[in-house]
Amino acid sequence: MSAVTAAVEREADRLTELDAAIGDADHGTNMQRGFRAVCAVLDKEQPGTPGAVLVLAGRQLISTVGGASGPLYGTLLRRAGKALGDAEAVGPAELREALRAGVDAVAQLGGAALGDKTMLDALIPGVEALAESFAAAEAAASDGALATVPLQARKGRASYLGERSIGHQDPGATSSALLLMTLAEVAKGSEGSTEGAAQ
């Protein structure tokens, strides 16, 4: 979570710039506020398992991030954390299944699907590619965010713009790709020291 928070801090201005074109121009600042709060609560409570970390982080995002982003990201993390259960260490396969459960919950909550120009356009291919490798997941999530540029939004605030949403990269897909890319970077680093376990 600290690596994700650092990545959000680094990219906050870009996320807000993307959101200014087709949204409320607050996605970067909202994500910044949410993940700062996540780090603060984790410093105090220090959960004992990866699943508990994700559940607590998700709860914090829901309570601190406004608009749709808080509930959607909070649901993603909380559902993934619940899927991990009480396991003290998590391997790539368990992580993939947990994230898939989180993505399914996001799709259900938002009523969106692949190609609607939402965060799912990065999450779905990124999580699917985890079956191959963390590097593949990183590339798939990044490609998925870029692939939203020519799409017309069918969900969320950008959908109100109709054809004018075409030509802009979706900020939610961009922040989702950022999350998965950071996760992949951290996990790749831990592979050497933990023989494949993502902790």
mmCIF file of C-alpha atoms in Angstrom:
data_model
loop_
_atom_site.group_PDB
_atom_site.id
_atom_site.type_symbol
_atom_site.label_atom_id
_atom_site.label_comp_id
_atom_site.label_asym_id
_atom_site.label_seq_id
_atom_site.Cartn_x
_atom_site.Cartn_y
_atom_site.Cartn_z
ATOM 1 C CA MET A 1 0.000 0.000 0.000
ATOM 2 C CA SER A 2 2.898 2.367 0.645
ATOM 3 C CA ALA A 3 4.183 1.737 -2.895
ATOM 4 C CA VAL A 4 0.725 2.396 -4.354
ATOM 5 C CA THR A 5 0.438 5.565 -2.298
ATOM 6 C CA ALA A 6 3.795 6.766 -3.600
ATOM 7 C CA ALA A 7 2.720 6.027 -7.172
ATOM 8 C CA VAL A 8 -0.555 7.910 -6.684
ATOM 9 C CA GLU A 9 1.346 10.868 -5.228
ATOM 10 C CA ARG A 10 3.642 10.847 -8.246
ATOM 11 C CA GLU A 11 0.814 10.632 -10.803
ATOM 12 C CA ALA A 12 -1.887 12.687 -9.064
ATOM 13 C CA ASP A 13 -1.531 15.715 -11.326
ATOM 14 C CA ARG A 14 -1.743 13.554 -14.437
ATOM 15 C CA LEU A 15 -4.849 11.756 -13.137
ATOM 16 C CA THR A 16 -6.516 15.079 -12.429
ATOM 17 C CA GLU A 17 -5.529 16.382 -15.866
ATOM 18 C CA LEU A 18 -7.119 13.338 -17.522
ATOM 19 C CA ASP A 19 -10.223 13.759 -15.376
ATOM 20 C CA ALA A 20 -10.467 17.445 -16.316
ATOM 21 C CA ALA A 21 -11.155 16.428 -19.906
ATOM 22 C CA ILE A 22 -14.080 14.067 -19.250
ATOM 23 C CA GLY A 23 -14.926 14.246 -15.542
ATOM 24 C CA ASP A 24 -14.836 16.407 -12.422
ATOM 25 C CA ALA A 25 -11.104 17.207 -12.498
ATOM 26 C CA ASP A 26 -10.644 15.727 -9.040
ATOM 27 C CA HIS A 27 -9.576 12.109 -9.580
ATOM 28 C CA GLY A 28 -5.933 12.720 -8.721
ATOM 29 C CA THR A 29 -6.665 14.654 -5.554
ATOM 30 C CA ASN A 30 -9.322 12.148 -4.495
ATOM 31 C CA MET A 31 -6.967 9.222 -4.936
ATOM 32 C CA GLN A 32 -4.216 11.118 -3.158
ATOM 33 C CA ARG A 33 -6.457 11.798 -0.161
ATOM 34 C CA GLY A 34 -7.691 8.210 -0.056
ATOM 35 C CA PHE A 35 -4.328 6.481 -0.172
ATOM 36 C CA ARG A 36 -2.789 8.918 2.291
ATOM 37 C CA ALA A 37 -5.589 7.908 4.655
ATOM 38 C CA VAL A 38 -4.897 4.237 3.918
ATOM 39 C CA CYS A 39 -1.236 4.640 4.885
ATOM 40 C CA ALA A 40 -2.173 6.545 8.023
ATOM 41 C CA VAL A 41 -4.589 3.888 9.272
ATOM 42 C CA LEU A 42 -2.197 1.044 8.411
ATOM 43 C CA ASP A 43 0.504 2.759 10.447
ATOM 44 C CA LYS A 44 -1.815 2.680 13.445
ATOM 45 C CA GLU A 45 -3.530 -0.695 13.138
ATOM 46 C CA GLN A 46 -0.958 -2.924 11.340
ATOM 47 C CA PRO A 47 -3.162 -5.890 10.320
ATOM 48 C CA GLY A 48 -1.492 -9.298 10.462
ATOM 49 C CA THR A 49 -2.377 -10.729 7.055
ATOM 50 C CA PRO A 50 -2.463 -9.496 3.427
ATOM 51 C CA GLY A 51 -6.213 -10.029 3.359
ATOM 52 C CA ALA A 52 -6.754 -7.904 6.465
ATOM 53 C CA VAL A 53 -4.596 -5.153 4.970
ATOM 54 C CA LEU A 54 -6.745 -5.042 1.837
ATOM 55 C CA VAL A 55 -10.016 -5.079 3.792
ATOM 56 C CA LEU A 56 -8.879 -2.213 6.007
ATOM 57 C CA ALA A 57 -7.529 -0.260 3.029
ATOM 58 C CA GLY A 58 -10.779 -0.719 1.148
ATOM 59 C CA ARG A 59 -12.816 0.445 4.108
ATOM 60 C CA GLN A 60 -10.650 3.529 4.407
ATOM 61 C CA LEU A 61 -11.016 4.388 0.714
ATOM 62 C CA ILE A 62 -14.794 4.139 0.947
ATOM 63 C CA SER A 63 -14.859 6.524 3.891
ATOM 64 C CA THR A 64 -12.416 9.108 2.519
ATOM 65 C CA VAL A 65 -12.736 9.222 -1.284
ATOM 66 C CA GLY A 66 -15.711 11.043 -2.717
ATOM 67 C CA GLY A 67 -17.709 10.335 -5.858
ATOM 68 C CA ALA A 68 -17.706 6.906 -7.441
ATOM 69 C CA SER A 69 -14.002 6.220 -6.974
ATOM 70 C CA GLY A 70 -14.184 5.561 -3.225
ATOM 71 C CA PRO A 71 -16.893 2.884 -3.353
ATOM 72 C CA LEU A 72 -15.413 1.267 -6.469
ATOM 73 C CA TYR A 73 -11.810 1.092 -5.267
ATOM 74 C CA GLY A 74 -12.945 0.258 -1.767
ATOM 75 C CA THR A 75 -15.040 -2.617 -3.086
ATOM 76 C CA LEU A 76 -12.126 -3.876 -5.192
ATOM 77 C CA LEU A 77 -9.777 -4.045 -2.211
ATOM 78 C CA ARG A 78 -12.282 -5.228 0.371
ATOM 79 C CA ARG A 79 -13.590 -8.054 -1.782
ATOM 80 C CA ALA A 80 -10.080 -9.140 -2.738
ATOM 81 C CA GLY A 81 -9.065 -9.056 0.917
ATOM 82 C CA LYS A 82 -12.042 -11.150 1.963
ATOM 83 C CA ALA A 83 -11.206 -13.668 -0.754
ATOM 84 C CA LEU A 84 -7.685 -14.030 0.661
ATOM 85 C CA GLY A 85 -9.082 -14.863 4.084
ATOM 86 C CA ASP A 86 -6.619 -15.392 6.927
ATOM 87 C CA ALA A 87 -3.678 -16.628 4.839
ATOM 88 C CA GLU A 88 -0.402 -15.258 6.170
ATOM 89 C CA ALA A 89 1.326 -15.420 2.763
ATOM 90 C CA VAL A 90 -0.242 -15.290 -0.679
ATOM 91 C CA GLY A 91 1.018 -16.856 -3.894
ATOM 92 C CA PRO A 92 0.376 -15.537 -7.413
ATOM 93 C CA ALA A 93 -2.550 -17.899 -8.029
ATOM 94 C CA GLU A 94 -4.335 -16.905 -4.819
ATOM 95 C CA LEU A 95 -3.687 -13.241 -5.537
ATOM 96 C CA ARG A 96 -5.110 -13.563 -9.036
ATOM 97 C CA GLU A 97 -8.275 -15.261 -7.806
ATOM 98 C CA ALA A 98 -8.731 -12.697 -5.053
ATOM 99 C CA LEU A 99 -8.318 -9.794 -7.467
ATOM 100 C CA ARG A 100 -10.705 -11.457 -9.888
ATOM 101 C CA ALA A 101 -13.308 -11.590 -7.121
ATOM 102 C CA GLY A 102 -12.656 -7.893 -6.498
ATOM 103 C CA VAL A 103 -13.001 -7.023 -10.179
ATOM 104 C CA ASP A 104 -16.251 -8.998 -10.429
ATOM 105 C CA ALA A 105 -17.591 -7.034 -7.461
ATOM 106 C CA VAL A 106 -16.609 -3.731 -9.100
ATOM 107 C CA ALA A 107 -18.362 -4.756 -12.320
ATOM 108 C CA GLN A 108 -21.488 -5.655 -10.386
ATOM 109 C CA LEU A 109 -21.457 -2.447 -8.352
ATOM 110 C CA GLY A 110 -20.921 -0.169 -11.350
ATOM 111 C CA GLY A 111 -22.917 -2.181 -13.865
ATOM 112 C CA ALA A 112 -20.036 -1.832 -16.315
ATOM 113 C CA ALA A 113 -18.210 -4.218 -18.623
ATOM 114 C CA LEU A 114 -15.025 -4.341 -20.666
ATOM 115 C CA GLY A 115 -15.104 -1.618 -23.337
ATOM 116 C CA ASP A 116 -17.314 0.823 -21.413
ATOM 117 C CA LYS A 117 -14.323 3.144 -20.881
ATOM 118 C CA THR A 118 -13.998 2.595 -17.136
ATOM 119 C CA MET A 119 -11.450 1.237 -14.656
ATOM 120 C CA LEU A 120 -12.453 -2.272 -15.755
ATOM 121 C CA ASP A 121 -10.688 -1.749 -19.091
ATOM 122 C CA ALA A 122 -7.370 -1.927 -17.230
ATOM 123 C CA LEU A 123 -8.377 -4.248 -14.386
ATOM 124 C CA ILE A 124 -9.867 -7.089 -16.412
ATOM 125 C CA PRO A 125 -6.958 -7.646 -18.838
ATOM 126 C CA GLY A 126 -4.423 -6.955 -16.100
ATOM 127 C CA VAL A 127 -5.847 -9.530 -13.699
ATOM 128 C CA GLU A 128 -6.330 -12.089 -16.481
ATOM 129 C CA ALA A 129 -2.685 -11.692 -17.498
ATOM 130 C CA LEU A 130 -1.584 -12.546 -13.969
ATOM 131 C CA ALA A 131 -2.048 -16.164 -15.061
ATOM 132 C CA GLU A 132 1.036 -15.655 -17.229
ATOM 133 C CA SER A 133 3.239 -13.412 -15.079
ATOM 134 C CA PHE A 134 3.405 -10.162 -13.136
ATOM 135 C CA ALA A 135 5.195 -8.553 -16.076
ATOM 136 C CA ALA A 136 2.374 -9.599 -18.402
ATOM 137 C CA ALA A 137 -0.179 -8.171 -15.982
ATOM 138 C CA GLU A 138 1.688 -4.882 -15.883
ATOM 139 C CA ALA A 139 1.747 -4.633 -19.671
ATOM 140 C CA ALA A 140 -1.879 -5.696 -20.075
ATOM 141 C CA ALA A 141 -3.131 -3.145 -17.552
ATOM 142 C CA SER A 142 -1.135 -0.365 -19.192
ATOM 143 C CA ASP A 143 -2.353 -1.370 -22.657
ATOM 144 C CA GLY A 144 -5.911 -1.559 -21.359
ATOM 145 C CA ALA A 145 -5.776 2.012 -20.071
ATOM 146 C CA LEU A 146 -4.342 3.263 -23.376
ATOM 147 C CA ALA A 147 -7.035 1.380 -25.272
ATOM 148 C CA THR A 148 -9.715 3.573 -23.684
ATOM 149 C CA VAL A 149 -8.595 6.584 -25.754
ATOM 150 C CA PRO A 150 -10.661 5.797 -28.889
ATOM 151 C CA LEU A 151 -13.648 4.476 -26.924
ATOM 152 C CA GLN A 152 -16.885 6.341 -26.265
ATOM 153 C CA ALA A 153 -17.778 6.198 -22.574
ATOM 154 C CA ARG A 154 -20.884 4.184 -21.770
ATOM 155 C CA LYS A 155 -20.728 4.428 -17.977
ATOM 156 C CA GLY A 156 -19.896 7.064 -15.404
ATOM 157 C CA ARG A 157 -19.758 10.825 -15.709
ATOM 158 C CA ALA A 158 -17.835 10.673 -18.996
ATOM 159 C CA SER A 159 -20.820 8.968 -20.613
ATOM 160 C CA TYR A 160 -22.730 12.271 -20.362
ATOM 161 C CA LEU A 161 -20.322 13.656 -22.977
ATOM 162 C CA GLY A 162 -21.299 11.080 -25.581
ATOM 163 C CA GLU A 163 -18.997 11.236 -28.615
ATOM 164 C CA ARG A 164 -16.966 14.027 -26.990
ATOM 165 C CA SER A 165 -15.522 11.419 -24.615
ATOM 166 C CA ILE A 166 -13.704 9.866 -27.591
ATOM 167 C CA GLY A 167 -10.026 10.743 -27.804
ATOM 168 C CA HIS A 168 -9.398 10.946 -24.049
ATOM 169 C CA GLN A 169 -7.778 8.325 -21.837
ATOM 170 C CA ASP A 170 -10.059 7.268 -19.016
ATOM 171 C CA PRO A 171 -8.709 8.463 -15.643
ATOM 172 C CA GLY A 172 -10.185 5.487 -13.754
ATOM 173 C CA ALA A 173 -8.554 3.012 -16.122
ATOM 174 C CA THR A 174 -5.321 4.954 -15.732
ATOM 175 C CA SER A 175 -5.359 4.824 -11.929
ATOM 176 C CA SER A 176 -6.337 1.147 -12.030
ATOM 177 C CA ALA A 177 -3.412 0.422 -14.322
ATOM 178 C CA LEU A 178 -1.193 2.355 -11.940
ATOM 179 C CA LEU A 179 -2.383 0.185 -9.043
ATOM 180 C CA LEU A 180 -1.808 -3.089 -10.908
ATOM 181 C CA MET A 181 1.529 -1.944 -12.322
ATOM 182 C CA THR A 182 2.733 -1.019 -8.837
ATOM 183 C CA LEU A 183 1.500 -4.319 -7.440
ATOM 184 C CA ALA A 184 3.363 -6.147 -10.203
ATOM 185 C CA GLU A 185 6.557 -4.214 -9.536
ATOM 186 C CA VAL A 186 6.391 -4.984 -5.807
ATOM 187 C CA ALA A 187 5.519 -8.629 -6.434
ATOM 188 C CA LYS A 188 8.327 -9.047 -8.964
ATOM 189 C CA GLY A 189 10.717 -7.719 -6.366
ATOM 190 C CA SER A 190 9.441 -10.126 -3.735
ATOM 191 C CA GLU A 191 9.642 -13.165 -6.026
ATOM 192 C CA GLY A 192 13.377 -13.421 -5.617
ATOM 193 C CA SER A 193 13.261 -13.199 -1.840
ATOM 194 C CA THR A 194 10.178 -15.312 -1.175
ATOM 195 C CA GLU A 195 10.273 -17.865 -3.998
ATOM 196 C CA GLY A 196 7.123 -16.602 -5.657
ATOM 197 C CA ALA A 197 5.040 -15.652 -2.670
ATOM 198 C CA ALA A 198 3.438 -12.199 -2.842
ATOM 199 C CA GLN A 199 3.255 -10.841 0.662
#
